[in-house]
Coordinates of C-alpha atoms in Angstrom, one line a residue:
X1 CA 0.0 0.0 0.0
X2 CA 1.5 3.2 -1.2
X3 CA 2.1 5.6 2.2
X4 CA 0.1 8.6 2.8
X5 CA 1.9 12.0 1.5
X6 CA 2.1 15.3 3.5
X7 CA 2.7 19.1 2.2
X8 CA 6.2 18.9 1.3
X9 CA 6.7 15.5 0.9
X10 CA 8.8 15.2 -2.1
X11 CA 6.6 12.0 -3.6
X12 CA 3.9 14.8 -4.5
X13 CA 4.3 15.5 -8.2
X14 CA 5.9 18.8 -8.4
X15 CA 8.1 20.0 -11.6
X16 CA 9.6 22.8 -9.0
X17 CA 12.9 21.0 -8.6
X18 CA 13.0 20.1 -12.8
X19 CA 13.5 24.2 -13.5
X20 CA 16.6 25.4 -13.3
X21 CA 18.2 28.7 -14.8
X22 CA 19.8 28.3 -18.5
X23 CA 18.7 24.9 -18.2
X24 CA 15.2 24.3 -18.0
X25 CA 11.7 26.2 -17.9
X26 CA 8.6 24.8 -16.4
X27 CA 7.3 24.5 -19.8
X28 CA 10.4 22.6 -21.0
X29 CA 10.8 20.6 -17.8
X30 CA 7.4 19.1 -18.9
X31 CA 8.3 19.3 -22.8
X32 CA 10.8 16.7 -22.3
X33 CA 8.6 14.5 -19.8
X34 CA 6.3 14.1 -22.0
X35 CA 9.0 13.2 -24.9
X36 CA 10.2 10.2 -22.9
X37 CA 6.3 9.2 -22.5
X38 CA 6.0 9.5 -26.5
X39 CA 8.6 6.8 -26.7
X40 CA 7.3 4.6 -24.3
X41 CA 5.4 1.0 -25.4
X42 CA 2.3 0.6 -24.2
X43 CA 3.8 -2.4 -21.9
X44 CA 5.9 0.0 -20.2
X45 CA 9.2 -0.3 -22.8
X46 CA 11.1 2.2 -23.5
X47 CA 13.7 2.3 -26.4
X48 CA 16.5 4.6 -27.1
X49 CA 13.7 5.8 -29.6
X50 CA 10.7 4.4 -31.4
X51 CA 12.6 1.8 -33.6
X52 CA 15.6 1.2 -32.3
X53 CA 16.5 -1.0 -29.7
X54 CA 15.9 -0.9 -25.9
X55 CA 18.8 -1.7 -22.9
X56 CA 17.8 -2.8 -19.4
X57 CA 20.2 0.1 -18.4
X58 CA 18.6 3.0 -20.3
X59 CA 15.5 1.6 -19.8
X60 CA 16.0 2.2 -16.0
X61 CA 17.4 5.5 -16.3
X62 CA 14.7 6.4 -19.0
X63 CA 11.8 5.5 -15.5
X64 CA 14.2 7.1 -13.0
X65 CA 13.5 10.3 -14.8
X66 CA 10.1 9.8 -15.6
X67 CA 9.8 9.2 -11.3
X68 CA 11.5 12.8 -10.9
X69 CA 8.5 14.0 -12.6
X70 CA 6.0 12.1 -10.5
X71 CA 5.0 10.2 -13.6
X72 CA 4.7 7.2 -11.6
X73 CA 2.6 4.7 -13.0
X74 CA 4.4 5.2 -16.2
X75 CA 8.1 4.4 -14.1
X76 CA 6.3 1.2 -12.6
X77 CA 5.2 -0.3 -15.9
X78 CA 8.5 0.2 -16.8
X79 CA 9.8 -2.0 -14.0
X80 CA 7.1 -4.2 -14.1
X81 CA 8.4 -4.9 -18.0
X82 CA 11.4 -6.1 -16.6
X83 CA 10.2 -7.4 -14.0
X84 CA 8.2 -10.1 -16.8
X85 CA 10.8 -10.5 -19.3
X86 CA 14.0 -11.6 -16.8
X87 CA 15.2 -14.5 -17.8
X88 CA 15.4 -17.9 -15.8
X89 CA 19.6 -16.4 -14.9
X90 CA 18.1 -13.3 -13.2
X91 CA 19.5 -11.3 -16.2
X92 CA 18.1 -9.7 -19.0
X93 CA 19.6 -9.6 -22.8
X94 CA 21.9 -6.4 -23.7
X95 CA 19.2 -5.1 -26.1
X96 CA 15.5 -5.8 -27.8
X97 CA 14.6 -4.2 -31.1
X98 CA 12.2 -1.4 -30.2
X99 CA 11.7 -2.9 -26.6
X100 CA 10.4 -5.8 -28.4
X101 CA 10.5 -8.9 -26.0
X102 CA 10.7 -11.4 -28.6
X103 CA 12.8 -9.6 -30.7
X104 CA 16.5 -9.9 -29.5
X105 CA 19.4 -8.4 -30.9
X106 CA 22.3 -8.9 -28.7
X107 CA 21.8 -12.4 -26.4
X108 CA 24.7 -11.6 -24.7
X109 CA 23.9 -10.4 -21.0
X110 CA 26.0 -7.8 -19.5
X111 CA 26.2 -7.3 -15.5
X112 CA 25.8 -3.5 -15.2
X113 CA 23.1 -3.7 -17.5
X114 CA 21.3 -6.5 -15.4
X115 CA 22.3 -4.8 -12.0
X116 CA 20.9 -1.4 -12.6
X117 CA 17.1 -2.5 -11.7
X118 CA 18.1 -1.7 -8.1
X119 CA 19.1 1.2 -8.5
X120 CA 15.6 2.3 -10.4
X121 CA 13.2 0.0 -8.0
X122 CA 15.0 1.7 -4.9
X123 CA 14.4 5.2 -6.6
X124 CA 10.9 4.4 -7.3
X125 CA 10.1 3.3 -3.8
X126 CA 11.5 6.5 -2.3
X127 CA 9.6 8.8 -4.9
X128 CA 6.4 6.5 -4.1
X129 CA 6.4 4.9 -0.7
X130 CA 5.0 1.7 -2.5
X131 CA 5.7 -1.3 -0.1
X132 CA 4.0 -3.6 -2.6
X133 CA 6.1 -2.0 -5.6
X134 CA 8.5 -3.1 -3.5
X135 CA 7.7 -6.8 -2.7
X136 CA 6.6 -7.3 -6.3
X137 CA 10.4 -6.2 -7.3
X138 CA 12.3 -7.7 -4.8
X139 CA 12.5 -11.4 -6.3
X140 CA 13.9 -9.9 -9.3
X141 CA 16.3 -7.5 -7.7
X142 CA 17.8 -10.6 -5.7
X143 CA 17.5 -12.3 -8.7
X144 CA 19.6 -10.0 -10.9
X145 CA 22.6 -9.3 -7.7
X146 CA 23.3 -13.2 -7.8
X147 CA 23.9 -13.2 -11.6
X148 CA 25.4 -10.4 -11.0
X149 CA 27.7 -11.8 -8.6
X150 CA 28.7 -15.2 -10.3
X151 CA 30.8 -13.1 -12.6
X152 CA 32.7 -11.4 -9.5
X153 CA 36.4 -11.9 -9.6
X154 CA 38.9 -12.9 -6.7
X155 CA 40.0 -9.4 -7.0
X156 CA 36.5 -7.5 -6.5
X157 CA 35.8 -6.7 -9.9
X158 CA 32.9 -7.4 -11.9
X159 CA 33.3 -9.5 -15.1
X160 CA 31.4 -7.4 -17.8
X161 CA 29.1 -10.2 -19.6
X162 CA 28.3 -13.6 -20.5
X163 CA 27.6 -14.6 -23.9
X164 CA 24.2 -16.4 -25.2
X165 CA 25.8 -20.0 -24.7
X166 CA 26.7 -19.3 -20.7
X167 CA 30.2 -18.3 -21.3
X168 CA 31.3 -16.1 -18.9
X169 CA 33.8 -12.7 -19.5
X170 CA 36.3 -12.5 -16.8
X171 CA 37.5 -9.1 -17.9
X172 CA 36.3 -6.2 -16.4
X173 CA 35.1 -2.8 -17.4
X174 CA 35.9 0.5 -14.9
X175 CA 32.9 2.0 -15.9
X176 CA 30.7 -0.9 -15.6
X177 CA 32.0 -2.1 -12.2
X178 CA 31.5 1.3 -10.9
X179 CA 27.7 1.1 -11.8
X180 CA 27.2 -1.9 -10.2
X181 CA 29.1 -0.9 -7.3
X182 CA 26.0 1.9 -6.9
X183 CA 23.7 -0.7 -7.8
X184 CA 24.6 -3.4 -4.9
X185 CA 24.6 -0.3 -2.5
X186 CA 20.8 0.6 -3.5
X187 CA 19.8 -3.7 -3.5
X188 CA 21.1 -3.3 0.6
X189 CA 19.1 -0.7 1.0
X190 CA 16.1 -2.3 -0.4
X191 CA 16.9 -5.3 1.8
X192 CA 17.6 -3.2 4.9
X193 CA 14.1 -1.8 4.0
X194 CA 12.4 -5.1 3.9
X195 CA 14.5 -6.3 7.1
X196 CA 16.0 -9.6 5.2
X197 CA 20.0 -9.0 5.6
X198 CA 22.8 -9.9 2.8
X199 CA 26.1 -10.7 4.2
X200 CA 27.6 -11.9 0.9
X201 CA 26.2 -8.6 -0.8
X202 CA 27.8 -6.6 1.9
X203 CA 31.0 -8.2 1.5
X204 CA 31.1 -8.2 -2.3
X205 CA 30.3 -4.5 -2.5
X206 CA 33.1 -3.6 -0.6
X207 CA 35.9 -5.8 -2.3
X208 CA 34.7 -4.0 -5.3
X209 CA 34.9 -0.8 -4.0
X210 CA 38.3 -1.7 -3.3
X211 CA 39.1 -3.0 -6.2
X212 CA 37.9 0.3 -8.2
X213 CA 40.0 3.0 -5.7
X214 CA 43.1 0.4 -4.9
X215 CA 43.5 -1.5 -8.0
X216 CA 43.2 -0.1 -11.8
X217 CA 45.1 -2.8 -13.0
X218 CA 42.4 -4.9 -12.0
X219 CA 40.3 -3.4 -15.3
X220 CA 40.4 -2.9 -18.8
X221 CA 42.2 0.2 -20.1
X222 CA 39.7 2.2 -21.2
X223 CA 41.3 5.4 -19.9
X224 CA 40.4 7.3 -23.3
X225 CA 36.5 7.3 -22.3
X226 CA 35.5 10.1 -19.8
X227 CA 32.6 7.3 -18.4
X228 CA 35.9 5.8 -17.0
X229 CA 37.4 9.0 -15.6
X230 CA 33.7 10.3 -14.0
X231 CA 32.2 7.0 -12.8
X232 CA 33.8 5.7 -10.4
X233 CA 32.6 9.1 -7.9
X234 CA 29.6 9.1 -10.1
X235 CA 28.7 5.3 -8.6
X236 CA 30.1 6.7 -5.2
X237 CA 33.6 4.0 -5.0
X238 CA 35.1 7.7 -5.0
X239 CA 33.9 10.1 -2.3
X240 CA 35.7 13.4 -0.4
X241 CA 38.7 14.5 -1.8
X242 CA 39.3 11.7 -3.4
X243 CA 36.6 12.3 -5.4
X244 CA 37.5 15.7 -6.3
X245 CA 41.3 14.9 -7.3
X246 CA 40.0 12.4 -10.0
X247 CA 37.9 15.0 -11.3
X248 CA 40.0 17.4 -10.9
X249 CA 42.5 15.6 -12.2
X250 CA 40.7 15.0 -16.1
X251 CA 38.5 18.1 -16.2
X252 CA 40.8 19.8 -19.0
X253 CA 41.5 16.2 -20.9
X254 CA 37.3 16.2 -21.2
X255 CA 35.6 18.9 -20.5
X256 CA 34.9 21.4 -23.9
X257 CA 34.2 24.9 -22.6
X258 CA 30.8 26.0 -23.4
X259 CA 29.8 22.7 -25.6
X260 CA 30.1 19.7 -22.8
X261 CA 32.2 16.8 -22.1
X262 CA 34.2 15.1 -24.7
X263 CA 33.2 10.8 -25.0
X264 CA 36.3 9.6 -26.3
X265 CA 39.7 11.8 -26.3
X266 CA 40.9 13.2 -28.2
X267 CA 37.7 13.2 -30.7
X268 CA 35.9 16.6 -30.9
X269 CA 33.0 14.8 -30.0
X270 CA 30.7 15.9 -27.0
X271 CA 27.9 13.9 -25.8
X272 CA 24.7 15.0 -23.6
X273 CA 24.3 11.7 -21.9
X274 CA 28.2 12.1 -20.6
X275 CA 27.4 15.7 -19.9
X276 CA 24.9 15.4 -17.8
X277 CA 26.5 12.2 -16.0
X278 CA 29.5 14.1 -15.3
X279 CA 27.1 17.0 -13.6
X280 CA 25.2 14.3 -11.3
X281 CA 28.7 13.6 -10.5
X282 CA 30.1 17.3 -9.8
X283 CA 26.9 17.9 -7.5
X284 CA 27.5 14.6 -5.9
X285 CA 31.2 16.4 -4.9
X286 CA 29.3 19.5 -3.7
X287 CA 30.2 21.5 -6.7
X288 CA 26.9 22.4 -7.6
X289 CA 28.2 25.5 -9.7
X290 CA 30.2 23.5 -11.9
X291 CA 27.6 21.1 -12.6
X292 CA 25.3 23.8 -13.3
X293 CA 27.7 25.2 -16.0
X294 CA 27.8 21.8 -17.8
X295 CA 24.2 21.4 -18.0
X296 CA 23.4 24.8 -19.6
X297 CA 26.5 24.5 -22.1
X298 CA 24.8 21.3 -23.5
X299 CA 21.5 22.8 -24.1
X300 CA 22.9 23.4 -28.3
X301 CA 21.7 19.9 -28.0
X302 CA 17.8 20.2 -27.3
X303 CA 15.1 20.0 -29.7
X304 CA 12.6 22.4 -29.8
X305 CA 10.3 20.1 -31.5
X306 CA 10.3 17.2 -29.6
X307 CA 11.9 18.0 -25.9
X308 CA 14.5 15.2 -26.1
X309 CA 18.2 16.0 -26.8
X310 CA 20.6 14.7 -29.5
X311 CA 23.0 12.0 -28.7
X312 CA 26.4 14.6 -29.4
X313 CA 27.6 16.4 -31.3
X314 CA 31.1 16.5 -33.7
X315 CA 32.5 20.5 -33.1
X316 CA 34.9 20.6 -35.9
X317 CA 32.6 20.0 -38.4
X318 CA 29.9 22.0 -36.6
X319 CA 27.4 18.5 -37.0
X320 CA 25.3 16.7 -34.8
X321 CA 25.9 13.3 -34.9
X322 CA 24.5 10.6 -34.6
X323 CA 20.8 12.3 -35.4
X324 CA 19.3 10.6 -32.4
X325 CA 16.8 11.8 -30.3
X326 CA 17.6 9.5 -27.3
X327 CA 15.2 9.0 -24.0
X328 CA 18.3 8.1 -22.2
X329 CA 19.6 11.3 -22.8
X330 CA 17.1 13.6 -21.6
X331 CA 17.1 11.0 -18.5
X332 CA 20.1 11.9 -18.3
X333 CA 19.8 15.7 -17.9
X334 CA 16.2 15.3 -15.9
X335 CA 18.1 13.5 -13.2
X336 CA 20.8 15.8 -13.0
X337 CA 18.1 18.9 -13.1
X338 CA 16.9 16.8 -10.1
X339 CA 19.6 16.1 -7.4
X340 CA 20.5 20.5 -8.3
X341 CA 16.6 20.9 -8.1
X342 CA 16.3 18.8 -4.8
X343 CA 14.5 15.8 -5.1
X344 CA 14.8 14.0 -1.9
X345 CA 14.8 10.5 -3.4
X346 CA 17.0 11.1 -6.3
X347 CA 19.8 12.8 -4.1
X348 CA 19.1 9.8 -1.7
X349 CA 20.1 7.3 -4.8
X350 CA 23.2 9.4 -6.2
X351 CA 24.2 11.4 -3.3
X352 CA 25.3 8.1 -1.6
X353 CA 25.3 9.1 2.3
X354 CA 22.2 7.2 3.0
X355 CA 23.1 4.5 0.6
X356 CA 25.0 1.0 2.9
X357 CA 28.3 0.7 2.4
X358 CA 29.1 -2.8 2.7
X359 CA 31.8 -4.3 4.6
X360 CA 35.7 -3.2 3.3
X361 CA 38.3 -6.3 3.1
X362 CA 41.4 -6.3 5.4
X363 CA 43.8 -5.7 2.4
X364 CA 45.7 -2.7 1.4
X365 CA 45.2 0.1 4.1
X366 CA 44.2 3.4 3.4
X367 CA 47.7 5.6 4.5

């Protein structure tokens, strides 16, 4: 049964904390809401755009922001989608043409992908208060850790897939590892919420997290990508100072004044999606003002027509490219617009304090 809601509680719809100044109007807050909702199937899907394929991970983020809007019912049939279609692994395949269950084009099943629904169904609850969302979810959340977890190394990491005939990737991806070190912290807290404890999630979480600050070697070099400089504070491995050095530390190898942040150096490519990832991150670091200034120098790529935002866009040859309108990235920006903005339960998901931690191994000391 959903819990009663008071003045100011933050699970009232309210678009207050979606305006923000150069980024978003009340007017465009809800242009871009309702762009997501276009794109959404009628069983709660939602693809990059209407015919092209749908992720489990997109797909979450795609709800999240739909929740920041208090477009609730639409965020739970997009959970309850997943919550059908999970395969008898706990997983999900890496993407469906057009969100199509039945029509799979990449069987392989990747563990940030299939980790992410905690991260949405613990979102949803704290925009909703839904105790039965929560008990409907909860099988497939457990579900989706232990898959999750059979592809955890000796070292911590996370291998970053198995293939369609069970074969298992040992190698491991920064980025990916980082996600679903955010994602194990947020299935804790939705079994801390339901009073049913997880030693072997608390201690797999925190020989990951020490894995992603202690041992790089431990990963794929991937050090060209800004998702690999950004996400390990964005899926809170990285916190403090820390935190701050590592961002610190890349802002002029990524960041393009006035256009956004860079996918792939040295390309003259900037990307909303990374943008506005990169901002959730800054705010998460307490630099608010900085965050700020990357969402309004990415709004070149909104469209006036349609609300969403384009993929990225190439600067040398003045082009956007691809010519997607992607709900992932307008996710993107409404969640970012939303921990500036606010939102109790978002800056409870990406904010981290009130996330658990997990239990840290006995190996390599702080100094």
């Amino acid at each position: 049964m959903t819990t009663s809601r008071s003045a100011g509680d933050p699970r009232i719809p309210s678009s207050e904390h979606l305006v923000l100044t150069g980024v978003l109007t009340p007017e465009e807050a809800a242009h871009t809401v309702a762009g997501i909702l276009a794109v959404q199937r009628e069983d709660g899907a939602i693809p990059w755009f209407r015919g092209h394929h749908l992720d489990p991970w997109d797909h979450v983020e795609a709800a999240m922001a739909l929740d920041t809007a208090g477009e609730h019912e639409a965020a739970e049939r997009a959970y309850l989608w997943l919550a059908r279609h999970q395969l008898e692994d706990g997983s999900w395949y890496a993407a469906y043409a057009d969100g199509d269950p039945d029509d799979v084009t990449d069987r392989g099943r990747e563990t940030n992908f299939v980790a992410y629904i905690a991260v949405g169904v613990w979102h949803h609850y704290l925009s909703t208060g839904d105790d039965t969302f929560l008990d409907r979810m909860w099988p497939a959340v457990c579900a989706a850790v232990e898959f999750v977890l059979e592809l955890q190394q000796p070292g911590g990491q996370i291998g970053w897939r198995r293939d369609d005939d069970g074969t298992p990737t040992a190698d491991a991806l920064l980025t990916g590892s980082s996600s679903v070190h955010h994602a194990l912290r947020c299935a804790l807290a939705i079994a801390e919420q339901r009073e049913e404890p997880q030693p072997d999630w608390e201690l797999a979480v925190g020989a990951l997290r020490h894995a992603i600050r202690r041992h790089p070697e431990r990963f794929l070099d991937k050090d060209r990508y800004s998702m690999d400089w950004y996400y390990p504070v964005l899926g809170g491995a990285l916190t403090g100072a820390e935190a701050r050095e590592r961002i610190d530390g890349g802002w002029e190898r990524f960041v393009v004044p006035g256009l956004g942040v860079r996918c792939v150096v040295p390309n003259p490519w900037v990307t909303g999606g990374e943008s506005a990832e990169l901002a959730l991150a800054l705010w998460a670091t307490g630099e608010s003002d900085r965050a700020l200034e990357i969402l309004q120098s990415i709004q070149h790529l909104r469209d006036p027509e349609s609300g969403l935002y384009w993929t990225g866009y190439v600067f040398d040859d003045d082009a956007i490219w691809p010519r997607e309108l992607t709900t992932w990235t307008a996710g993107s920006l409404l969640l970012a617009v939303a921990a500036l903005g606010g939102h109790e339960p978002t800056c409870a998901v990406f904010g981290g304090e009130q996330l658990p931690k997990g239990m840290d191994p006995a190996c390599c000391p702080d100094a």
